[in-house]
XYZ file of C-alpha atoms in Angstrom:
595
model
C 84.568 11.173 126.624
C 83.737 7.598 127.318
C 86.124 4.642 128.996
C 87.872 3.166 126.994
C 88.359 -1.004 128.587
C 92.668 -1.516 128.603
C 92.890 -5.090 129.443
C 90.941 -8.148 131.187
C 91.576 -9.959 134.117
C 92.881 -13.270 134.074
C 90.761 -14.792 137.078
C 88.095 -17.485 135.802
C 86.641 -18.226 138.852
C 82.895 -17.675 139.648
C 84.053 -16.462 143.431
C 82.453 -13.169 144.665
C 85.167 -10.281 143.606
C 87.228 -10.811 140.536
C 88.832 -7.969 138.746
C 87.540 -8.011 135.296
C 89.075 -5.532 133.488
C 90.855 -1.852 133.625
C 89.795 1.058 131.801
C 90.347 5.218 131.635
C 88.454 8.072 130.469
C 89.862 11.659 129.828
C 88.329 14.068 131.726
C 90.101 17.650 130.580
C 93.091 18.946 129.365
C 95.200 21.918 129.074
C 98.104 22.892 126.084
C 100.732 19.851 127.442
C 98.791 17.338 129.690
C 95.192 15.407 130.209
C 93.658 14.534 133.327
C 92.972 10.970 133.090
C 90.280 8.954 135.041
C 91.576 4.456 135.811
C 89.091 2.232 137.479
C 88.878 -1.050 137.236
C 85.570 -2.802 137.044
C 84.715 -6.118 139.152
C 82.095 -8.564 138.557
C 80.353 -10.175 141.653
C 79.931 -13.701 140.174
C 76.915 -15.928 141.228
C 78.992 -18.117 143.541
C 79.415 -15.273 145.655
C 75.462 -13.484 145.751
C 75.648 -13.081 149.181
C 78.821 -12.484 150.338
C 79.920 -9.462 151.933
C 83.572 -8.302 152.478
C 84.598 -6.628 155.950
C 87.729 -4.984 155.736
C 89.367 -7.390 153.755
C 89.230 -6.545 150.300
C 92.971 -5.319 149.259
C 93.742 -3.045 145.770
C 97.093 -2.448 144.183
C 97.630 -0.199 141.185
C 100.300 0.884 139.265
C 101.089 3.365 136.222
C 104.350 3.102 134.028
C 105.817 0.747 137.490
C 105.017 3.748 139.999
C 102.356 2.371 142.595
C 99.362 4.755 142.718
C 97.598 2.613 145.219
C 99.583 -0.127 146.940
C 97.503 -2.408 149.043
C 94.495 -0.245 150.308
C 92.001 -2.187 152.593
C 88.867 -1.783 151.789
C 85.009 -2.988 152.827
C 83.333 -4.046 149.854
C 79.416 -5.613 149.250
C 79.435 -7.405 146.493
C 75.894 -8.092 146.538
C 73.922 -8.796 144.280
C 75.484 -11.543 142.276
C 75.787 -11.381 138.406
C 76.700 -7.946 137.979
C 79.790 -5.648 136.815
C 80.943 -3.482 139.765
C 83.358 0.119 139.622
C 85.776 -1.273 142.280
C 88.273 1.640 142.651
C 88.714 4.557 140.330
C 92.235 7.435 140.404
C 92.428 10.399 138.645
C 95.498 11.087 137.326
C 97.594 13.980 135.272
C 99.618 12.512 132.225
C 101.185 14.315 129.330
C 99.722 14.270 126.118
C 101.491 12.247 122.969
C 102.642 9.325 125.201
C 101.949 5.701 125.780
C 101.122 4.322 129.648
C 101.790 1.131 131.290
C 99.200 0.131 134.079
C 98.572 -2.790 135.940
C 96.463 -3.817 139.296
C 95.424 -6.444 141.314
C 92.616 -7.406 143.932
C 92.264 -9.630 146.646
C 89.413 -10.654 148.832
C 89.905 -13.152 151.795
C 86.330 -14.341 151.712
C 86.764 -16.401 149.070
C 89.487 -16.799 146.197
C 88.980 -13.323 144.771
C 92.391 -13.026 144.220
C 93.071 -11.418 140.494
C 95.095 -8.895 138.505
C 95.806 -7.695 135.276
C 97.972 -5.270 133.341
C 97.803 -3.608 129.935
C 99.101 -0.291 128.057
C 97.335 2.685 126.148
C 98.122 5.692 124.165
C 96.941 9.712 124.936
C 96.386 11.527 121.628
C 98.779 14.733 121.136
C 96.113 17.943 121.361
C 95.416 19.565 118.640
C 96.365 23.081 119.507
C 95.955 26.857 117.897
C 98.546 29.195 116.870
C 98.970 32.414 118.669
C 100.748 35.771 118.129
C 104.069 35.523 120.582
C 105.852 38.900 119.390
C 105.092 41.656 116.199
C 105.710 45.232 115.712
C 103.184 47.883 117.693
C 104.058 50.124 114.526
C 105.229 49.510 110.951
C 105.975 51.805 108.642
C 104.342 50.113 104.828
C 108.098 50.407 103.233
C 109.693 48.169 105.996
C 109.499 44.386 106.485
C 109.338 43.035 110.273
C 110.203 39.935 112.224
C 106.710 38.163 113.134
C 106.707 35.638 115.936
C 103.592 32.944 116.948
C 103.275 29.797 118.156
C 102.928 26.765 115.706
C 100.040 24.966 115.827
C 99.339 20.962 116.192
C 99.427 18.724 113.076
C 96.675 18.848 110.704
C 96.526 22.476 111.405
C 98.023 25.634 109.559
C 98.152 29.319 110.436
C 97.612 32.441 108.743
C 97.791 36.537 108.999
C 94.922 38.282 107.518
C 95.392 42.282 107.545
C 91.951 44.272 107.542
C 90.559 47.909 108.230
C 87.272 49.833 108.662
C 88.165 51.156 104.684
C 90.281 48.318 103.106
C 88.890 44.902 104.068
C 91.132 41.692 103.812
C 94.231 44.465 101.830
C 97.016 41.659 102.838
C 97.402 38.342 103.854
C 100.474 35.646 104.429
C 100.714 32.099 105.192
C 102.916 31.449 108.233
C 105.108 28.224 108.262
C 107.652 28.718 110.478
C 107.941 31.267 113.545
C 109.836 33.839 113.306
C 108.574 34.607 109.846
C 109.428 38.299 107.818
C 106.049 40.262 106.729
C 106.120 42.668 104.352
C 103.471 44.328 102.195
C 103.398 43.901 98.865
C 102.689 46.929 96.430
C 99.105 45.234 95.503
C 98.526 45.470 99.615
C 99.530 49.286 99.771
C 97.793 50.260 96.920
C 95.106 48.664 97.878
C 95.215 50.018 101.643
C 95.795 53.380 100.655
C 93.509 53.773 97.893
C 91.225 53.593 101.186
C 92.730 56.366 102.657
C 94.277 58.986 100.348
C 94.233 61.940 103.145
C 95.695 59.316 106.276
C 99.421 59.243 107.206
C 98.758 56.570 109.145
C 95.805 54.090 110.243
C 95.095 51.450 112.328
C 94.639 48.084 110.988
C 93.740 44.692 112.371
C 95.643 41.677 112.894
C 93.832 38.321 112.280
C 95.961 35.686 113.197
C 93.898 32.586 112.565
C 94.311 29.178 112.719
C 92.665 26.731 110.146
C 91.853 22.801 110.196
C 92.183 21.803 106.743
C 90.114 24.939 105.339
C 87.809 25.296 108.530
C 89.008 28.460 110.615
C 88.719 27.279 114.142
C 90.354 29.862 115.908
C 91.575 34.014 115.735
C 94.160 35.826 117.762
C 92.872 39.724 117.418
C 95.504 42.314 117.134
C 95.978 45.530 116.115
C 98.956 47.754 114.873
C 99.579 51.058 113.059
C 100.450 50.955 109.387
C 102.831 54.544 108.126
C 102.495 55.805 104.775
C 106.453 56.348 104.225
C 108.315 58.013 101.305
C 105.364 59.261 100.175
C 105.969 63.518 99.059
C 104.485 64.037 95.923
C 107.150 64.199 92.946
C 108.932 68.370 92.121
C 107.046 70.662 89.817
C 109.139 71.808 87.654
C 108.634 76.119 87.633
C 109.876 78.818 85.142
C 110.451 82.177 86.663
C 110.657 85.034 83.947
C 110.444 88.872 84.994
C 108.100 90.596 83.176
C 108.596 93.959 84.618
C 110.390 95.180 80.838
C 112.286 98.413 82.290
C 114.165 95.753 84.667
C 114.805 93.068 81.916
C 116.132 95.446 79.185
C 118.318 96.600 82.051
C 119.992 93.116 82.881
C 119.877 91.984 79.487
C 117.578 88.967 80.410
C 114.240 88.030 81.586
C 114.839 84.893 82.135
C 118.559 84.503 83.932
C 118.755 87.571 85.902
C 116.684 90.440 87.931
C 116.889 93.506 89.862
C 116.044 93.692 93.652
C 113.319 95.587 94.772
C 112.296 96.643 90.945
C 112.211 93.683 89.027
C 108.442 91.012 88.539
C 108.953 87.870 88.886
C 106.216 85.648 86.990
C 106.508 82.008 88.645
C 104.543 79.266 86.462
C 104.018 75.356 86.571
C 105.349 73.897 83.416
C 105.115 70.218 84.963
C 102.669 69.718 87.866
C 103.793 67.311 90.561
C 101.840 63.859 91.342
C 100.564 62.347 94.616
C 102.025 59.061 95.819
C 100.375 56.016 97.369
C 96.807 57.513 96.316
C 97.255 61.169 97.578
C 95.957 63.992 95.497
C 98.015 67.165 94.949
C 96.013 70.240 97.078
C 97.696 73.399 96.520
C 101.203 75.015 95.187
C 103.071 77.524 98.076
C 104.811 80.015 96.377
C 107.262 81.905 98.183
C 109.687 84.831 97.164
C 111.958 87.196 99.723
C 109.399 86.680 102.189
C 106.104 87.205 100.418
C 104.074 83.812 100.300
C 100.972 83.284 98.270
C 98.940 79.802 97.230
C 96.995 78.588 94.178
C 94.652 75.403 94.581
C 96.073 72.922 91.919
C 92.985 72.694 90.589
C 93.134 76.502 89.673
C 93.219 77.375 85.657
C 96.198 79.731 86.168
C 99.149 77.791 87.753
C 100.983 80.812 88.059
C 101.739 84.232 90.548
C 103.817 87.208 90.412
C 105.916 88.693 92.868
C 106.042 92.744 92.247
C 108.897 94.832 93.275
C 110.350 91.199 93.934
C 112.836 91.248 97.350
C 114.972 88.166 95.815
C 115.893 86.539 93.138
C 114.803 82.865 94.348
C 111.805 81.927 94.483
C 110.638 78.677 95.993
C 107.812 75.947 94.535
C 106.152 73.847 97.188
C 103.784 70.620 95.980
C 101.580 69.765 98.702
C 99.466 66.781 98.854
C 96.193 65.658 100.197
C 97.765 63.805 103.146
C 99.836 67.278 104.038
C 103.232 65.759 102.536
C 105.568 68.652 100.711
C 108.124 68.346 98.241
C 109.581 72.097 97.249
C 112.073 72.908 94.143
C 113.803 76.672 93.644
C 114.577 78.646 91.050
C 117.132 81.547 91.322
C 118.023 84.543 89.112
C 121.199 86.276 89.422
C 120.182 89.823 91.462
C 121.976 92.679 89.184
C 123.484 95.281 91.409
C 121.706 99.017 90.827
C 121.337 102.572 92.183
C 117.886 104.559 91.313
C 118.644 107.752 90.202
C 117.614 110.848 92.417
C 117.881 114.528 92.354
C 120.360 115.355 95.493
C 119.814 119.530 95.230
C 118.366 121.574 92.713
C 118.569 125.813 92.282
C 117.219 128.108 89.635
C 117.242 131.382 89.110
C 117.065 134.330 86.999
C 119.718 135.440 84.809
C 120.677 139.124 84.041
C 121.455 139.162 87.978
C 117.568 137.752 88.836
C 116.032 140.130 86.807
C 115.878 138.608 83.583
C 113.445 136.718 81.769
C 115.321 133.521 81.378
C 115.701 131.433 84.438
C 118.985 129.312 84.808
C 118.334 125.697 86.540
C 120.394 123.577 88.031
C 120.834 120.340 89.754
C 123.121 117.640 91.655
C 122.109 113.544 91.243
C 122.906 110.130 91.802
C 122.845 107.346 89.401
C 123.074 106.900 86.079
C 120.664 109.126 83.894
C 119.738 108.383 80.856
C 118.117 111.495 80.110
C 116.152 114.514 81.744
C 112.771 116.652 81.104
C 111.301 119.756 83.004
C 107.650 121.261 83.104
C 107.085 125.144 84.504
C 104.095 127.110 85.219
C 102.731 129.743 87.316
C 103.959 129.192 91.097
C 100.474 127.663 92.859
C 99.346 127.170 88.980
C 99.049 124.511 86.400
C 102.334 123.308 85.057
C 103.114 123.162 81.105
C 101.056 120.608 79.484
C 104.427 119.236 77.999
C 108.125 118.194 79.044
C 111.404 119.566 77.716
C 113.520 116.919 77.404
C 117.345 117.523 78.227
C 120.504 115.429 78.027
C 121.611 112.424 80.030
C 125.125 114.868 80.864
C 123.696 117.641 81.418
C 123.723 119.427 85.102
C 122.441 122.510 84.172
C 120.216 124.565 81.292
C 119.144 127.548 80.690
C 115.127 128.055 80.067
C 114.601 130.186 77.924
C 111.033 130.706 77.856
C 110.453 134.445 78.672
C 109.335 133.895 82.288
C 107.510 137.039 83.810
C 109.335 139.345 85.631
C 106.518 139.850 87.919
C 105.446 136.319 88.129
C 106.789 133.579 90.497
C 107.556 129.987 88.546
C 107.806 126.579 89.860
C 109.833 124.655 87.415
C 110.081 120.313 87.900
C 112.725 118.853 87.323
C 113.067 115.387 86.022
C 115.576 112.365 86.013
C 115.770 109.117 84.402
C 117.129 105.828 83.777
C 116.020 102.572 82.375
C 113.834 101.680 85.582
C 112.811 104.354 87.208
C 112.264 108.424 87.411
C 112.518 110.829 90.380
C 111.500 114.569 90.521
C 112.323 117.905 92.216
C 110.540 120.972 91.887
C 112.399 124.486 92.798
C 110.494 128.288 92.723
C 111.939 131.085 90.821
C 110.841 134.247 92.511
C 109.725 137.598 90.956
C 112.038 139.819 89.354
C 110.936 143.295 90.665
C 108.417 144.692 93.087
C 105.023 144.070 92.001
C 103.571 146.901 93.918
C 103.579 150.207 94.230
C 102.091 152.837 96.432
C 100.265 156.098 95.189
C 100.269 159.478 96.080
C 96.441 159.358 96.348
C 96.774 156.106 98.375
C 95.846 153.134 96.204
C 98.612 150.224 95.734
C 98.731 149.088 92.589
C 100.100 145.548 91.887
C 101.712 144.065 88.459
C 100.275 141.374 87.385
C 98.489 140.273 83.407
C 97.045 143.995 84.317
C 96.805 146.589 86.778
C 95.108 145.678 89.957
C 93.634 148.594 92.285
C 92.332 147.926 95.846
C 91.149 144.837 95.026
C 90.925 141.270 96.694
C 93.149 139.910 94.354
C 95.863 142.646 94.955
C 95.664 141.842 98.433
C 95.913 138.439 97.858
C 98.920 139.025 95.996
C 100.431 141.026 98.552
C 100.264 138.081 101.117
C 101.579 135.458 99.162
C 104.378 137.762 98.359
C 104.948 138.786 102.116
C 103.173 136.165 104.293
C 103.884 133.282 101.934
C 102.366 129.754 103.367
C 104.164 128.670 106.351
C 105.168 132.296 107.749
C 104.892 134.033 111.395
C 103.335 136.722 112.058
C 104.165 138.354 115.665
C 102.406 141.522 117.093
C 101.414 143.120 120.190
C 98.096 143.429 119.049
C 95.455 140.095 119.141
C 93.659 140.661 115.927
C 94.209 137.659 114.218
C 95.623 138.618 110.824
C 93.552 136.730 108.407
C 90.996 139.723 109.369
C 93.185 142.388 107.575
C 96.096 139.800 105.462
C 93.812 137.354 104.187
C 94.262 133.429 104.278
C 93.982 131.118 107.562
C 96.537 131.322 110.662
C 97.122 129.272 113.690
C 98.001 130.939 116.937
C 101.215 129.959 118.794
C 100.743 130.013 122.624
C 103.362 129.491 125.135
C 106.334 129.291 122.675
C 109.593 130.698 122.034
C 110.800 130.528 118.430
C 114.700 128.841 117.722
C 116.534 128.676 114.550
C 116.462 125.584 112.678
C 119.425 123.271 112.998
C 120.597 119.665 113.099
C 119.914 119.353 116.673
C 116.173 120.895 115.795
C 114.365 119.884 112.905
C 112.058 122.472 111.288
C 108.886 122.222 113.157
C 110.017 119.868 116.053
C 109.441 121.130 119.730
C 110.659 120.692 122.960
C 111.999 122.272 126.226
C 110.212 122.971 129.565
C 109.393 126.217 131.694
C 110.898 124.895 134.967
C 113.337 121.972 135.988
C 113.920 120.175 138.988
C 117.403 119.451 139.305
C 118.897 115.804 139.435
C 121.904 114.683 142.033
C 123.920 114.032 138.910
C 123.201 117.782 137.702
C 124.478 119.587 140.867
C 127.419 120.840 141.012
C 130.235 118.986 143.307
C 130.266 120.522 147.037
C 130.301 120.222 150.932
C 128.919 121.646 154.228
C 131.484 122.417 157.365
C 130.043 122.044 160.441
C 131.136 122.929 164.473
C 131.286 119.812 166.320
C 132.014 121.456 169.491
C 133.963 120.714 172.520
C 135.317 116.914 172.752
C 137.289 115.185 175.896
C 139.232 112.158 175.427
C 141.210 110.426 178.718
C 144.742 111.254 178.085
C 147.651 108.007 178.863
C 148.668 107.418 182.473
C 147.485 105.615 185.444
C 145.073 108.823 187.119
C 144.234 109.599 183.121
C 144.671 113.052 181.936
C 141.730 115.221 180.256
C 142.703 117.232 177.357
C 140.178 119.649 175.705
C 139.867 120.733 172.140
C 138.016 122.635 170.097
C 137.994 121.699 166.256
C 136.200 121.827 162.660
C 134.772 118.520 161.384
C 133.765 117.324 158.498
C 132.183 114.652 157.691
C 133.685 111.569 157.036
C 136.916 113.329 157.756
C 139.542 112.862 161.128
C 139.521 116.870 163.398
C 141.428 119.408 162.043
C 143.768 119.281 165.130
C 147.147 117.798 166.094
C 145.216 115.263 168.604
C 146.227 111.724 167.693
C 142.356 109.859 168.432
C 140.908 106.815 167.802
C 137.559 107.574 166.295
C 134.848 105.266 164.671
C 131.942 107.045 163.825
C 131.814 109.910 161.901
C 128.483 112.841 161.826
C 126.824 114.126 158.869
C 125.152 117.296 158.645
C 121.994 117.066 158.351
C 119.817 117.804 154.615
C 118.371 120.694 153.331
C 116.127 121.540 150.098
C 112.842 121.332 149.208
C 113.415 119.052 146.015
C 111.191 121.890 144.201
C 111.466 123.157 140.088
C 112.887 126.263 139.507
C 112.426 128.787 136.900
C 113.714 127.612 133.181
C 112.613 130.607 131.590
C 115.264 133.594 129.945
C 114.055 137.401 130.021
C 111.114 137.228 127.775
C 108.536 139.822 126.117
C 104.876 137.829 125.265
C 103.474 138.965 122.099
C 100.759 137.624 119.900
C 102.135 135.025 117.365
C 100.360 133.535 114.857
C 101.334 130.896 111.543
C 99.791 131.004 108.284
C 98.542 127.353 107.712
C 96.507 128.022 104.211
């Protein structure tokens, strides 16, 4: 910047010296003040070419009345003649916006160089940017929030300009006064999140900036992270029917009720939800008593079933390309019911078992609504067709002219408006199907006589060795050599009736045990301690001998009153070893017919 002159001196004089004129020049500045430059400029007249000043040039200068210089001596040549001169110069610090008051004066005693002068001048307010002072590190799009900043000089303006990578320029807001309240405006977060439709969040960037008229001359950079709030897509609304008919003619409805466990429940998407704020719907979560299964929203079939369903609600969740969920239920009223079974079930045949009609029988739970049998050949094919019987009835007689050589197995079955259950019973032979000769063949009943034949044999073992027997014997031929059909040998078993305690087929026990401490029985061991002295009262002592049984842990058995502290212990015995488990016992050769 250059000087600016701020008066003239009043001397007229052509002496050597006089003070001409003042004048200041701004050399920097920061936001509130200006370092200012004052000199004041001489002119070395003609009268005074070749004069020179020792020592007794004098300066004064002042600024608003305070004395910045006050009478410093100074050597001054003010050679050559005709010419302006910088006599003195002071830098100084002012403020900005104000007006000054300065004055000075100048004497020389070589001549009449006496002068002064005084004048006044005005430093400009700077012009000055606006800057962010205080905003929100997050915001959440919904919310508004108190924005702080500096204002800037006249002449000048300020303004927020919200950009991204995605979504350039999305918002922007002229700022007046400081604090102001920012929020965005629907345009701004459908425009921002148009950008980014999977995002729950983004960063975006501040630009404060400061204009001059509609020059930008200046932008404070920040940056905050924008929330996509109260976003979840909208409910789909769901119909849940069950389809399973048995279960819904049961209940009486399809559509209101179910049964646990039995009943299909169809879920379908009548009205499909919709994304917020740009988001896309992704997927529907279905979920039912446990059992969870997805369909893409794009899918053609908005719809899943839920077999043998474990509850009557079943749950809808929407979820959207940016992960948000909304979820609606649907709940049909879970009808209480008991399956029907077959508990126990007998037959046999009547005329005292050796008739031809068999008489079958049964126990159940539930509610029937009706039963049917089927009978063949035991180990045969059953009747091609079912016999139904009533939904009362708890026993029948069949009378179907069953074989009195033939075994039957006759099924049984129950049901009700859900479900069936079976139970199949055998009906043995009425009378012995074999008889021996007196020239030694066996001949078996059957559709016809069968002599020493593989079948007769055959029919011999099932009759005698059915599946699932034992066969014991001294001797180690296996018996499928001379019986027929496949057997397993036992080894290193005894055999023990059935019971609750032992399930058929279970096994267990061991050929020796070592007993536990628990599992001896309670006892002791007496020992001889032997011969004890003790030093009986009085002042020469008195020895008294005893002999006694001790045990341990336990005072002598005598009549000695004695102070004792320690007690003995006899000492262990054992080997810690197993003993023998085993009762009497006879080996044979055992064997179990598998097939």
């Amino acid at each position: 910047m250059a000087f600016t002159r701020i008066c003239q001196a009043n001397y007229a004089g052509s002496y050597a010296g006089q003070l001409t004129y003042i004048e200041y020049e701004i050399l920097s500045n920061t936001s509130t003040t200006y370092t200012v430059r004052l000199q004041y400029v001489g002119y070395s007249g003609s009268g005074g070419s070749s004069w020179n000043a020792d020592n007794d040039t004098t300066f004064g200068f002042t600024v608003n009345g305070s004395a910045i210089d006050n009478g410093t001596v100074a050597t001054f040549d003010y050679r050559p003649a005709g010419v302006y001169r910088v006599f003195r110069t002071y830098d100084v610090t002012l403020a900005h916006g104000r007006s000054y008051g300065v004055s000075a004066w100048h004497s020389s005693g070589i001549s009449l160089g006496t002068s002064s002068c005084s004048g006044s001048f005005n430093l400009p307010t700077l012009a000055t940017n606006s800057t962010v002072t205080s905003m929100p590190a997050t915001w959440n799009d919904d919310s508004s929030y108190t924005y702080s900043f500096t204002i800037p000089s006249s002449g000048r303006s300020a303004k927020l300009i919200l950009t991204s990578d995605k979504a350039s320029n999305f918002a922007s807001f002229s700022l007046s006064t400081s604090p102001s309240t920012i929020a965005l405006t629907a345009d701004s977060k459908n425009r921002l999140w148009a950008a980014y439709p999977s995002n729950k969040s983004v960063t975006v960037t501040f630009a404060h900036c400061t204009y001059e008229g509609n020059t930008q001359v200046n932008i404070d950079w920040r940056s905050v992270t924008i929330s996509c709030q109260n976003a979840n897509p909208t409910a789909p609304v769901i119909a849940v029917t069950d389809t399973n008919a048995a279960t819904a003619g049961f209940t009486g409805s399809s559509t209101t009720k179910m049964v646990k466990n039995y009943s299909t429940l169809q879920c379908a998407i009548s009205t499909k939800s919709t994304g917020k704020k740009s988001a896309t719907i992704s997927k529907y979560v279905f979920t039912c008593g446990g059992v969870t299964k997805e369909v893409a929203a794009g899918a053609s079939s908005l719809s899943v079933s839920f077999t043998a369903a474990k509850s009557g609600t079943v749950t809808c969740k929407a979820v959207d390309s940016r992960g948000n969920e909304t979820s609606v239920s649907k709940t049909l009223t879970e009808v209480a019911y008991t399956p029907v079974s077959i508990n126990t079930i007998a037959a046999s045949r009547t005329s005292g078992g050796k008739g031809t009609n068999v008489t079958l029988s049964w126990t159940k739970t539930g509610t029937p609504t009706g039963y049917s049998y089927t009978w063949g050949p035991a180990g045969g094919t059953q009747s091609a067709g079912t016999v139904a019987i009533g939904a009362a009835a708890t026993s029948v007689t069949l009378t179907h002219t069953f074989d009195a050589a033939k075994s039957y197995t006759i099924t049984l079955t129950v049901r009700d408006k859900i479900t069936t259950a079976s139970a199949a019973v055998t009906v043995g032979i009425a009378r012995v199907p074999l008889k021996f000769t007196e020239d030694g063949n066996i001949k078996i009943r059957s559709d016809a006589l069968l002599e020493n034949s593989v079948g007769a044999l055959k029919t011999i073992l099932d009759a005698v060795y059915p599946v699932g027997s034992i066969y014991m014997s001294v001797n180690g031929v296996n018996p499928s050599g001379f019986l027929g059909g496949t057997w397993v040998e036992i080894q290193g078993r005894f055999l023990i009736g059935r019971s609750s305690s032992y399930g058929n087929g279970s096994t267990g026990g061991a050929s020796t045990v070592a007993l536990s401490t628990a599992q001896m029985p309670s006892h002791g061991h007496p020992f001889k301690h032997g011969s004890h002295s003790w030093l009986w009262g009085g002042g020469q002592g008195t020895t008294v001998f005893a002999t006694a049984d001790a045990v341990a842990g336990q005072p002598p058995s005598n009549n000695l009153v004695t102070n004792q502290n320690n007690w003995n212990s006899s000492d262990p015995t054992g080997g810690n070893g197993a003993h023998d488990n085993m009762p009497p016992y006879l080996a044979v050769y055992m064997w179990k017919r598998t097939a």
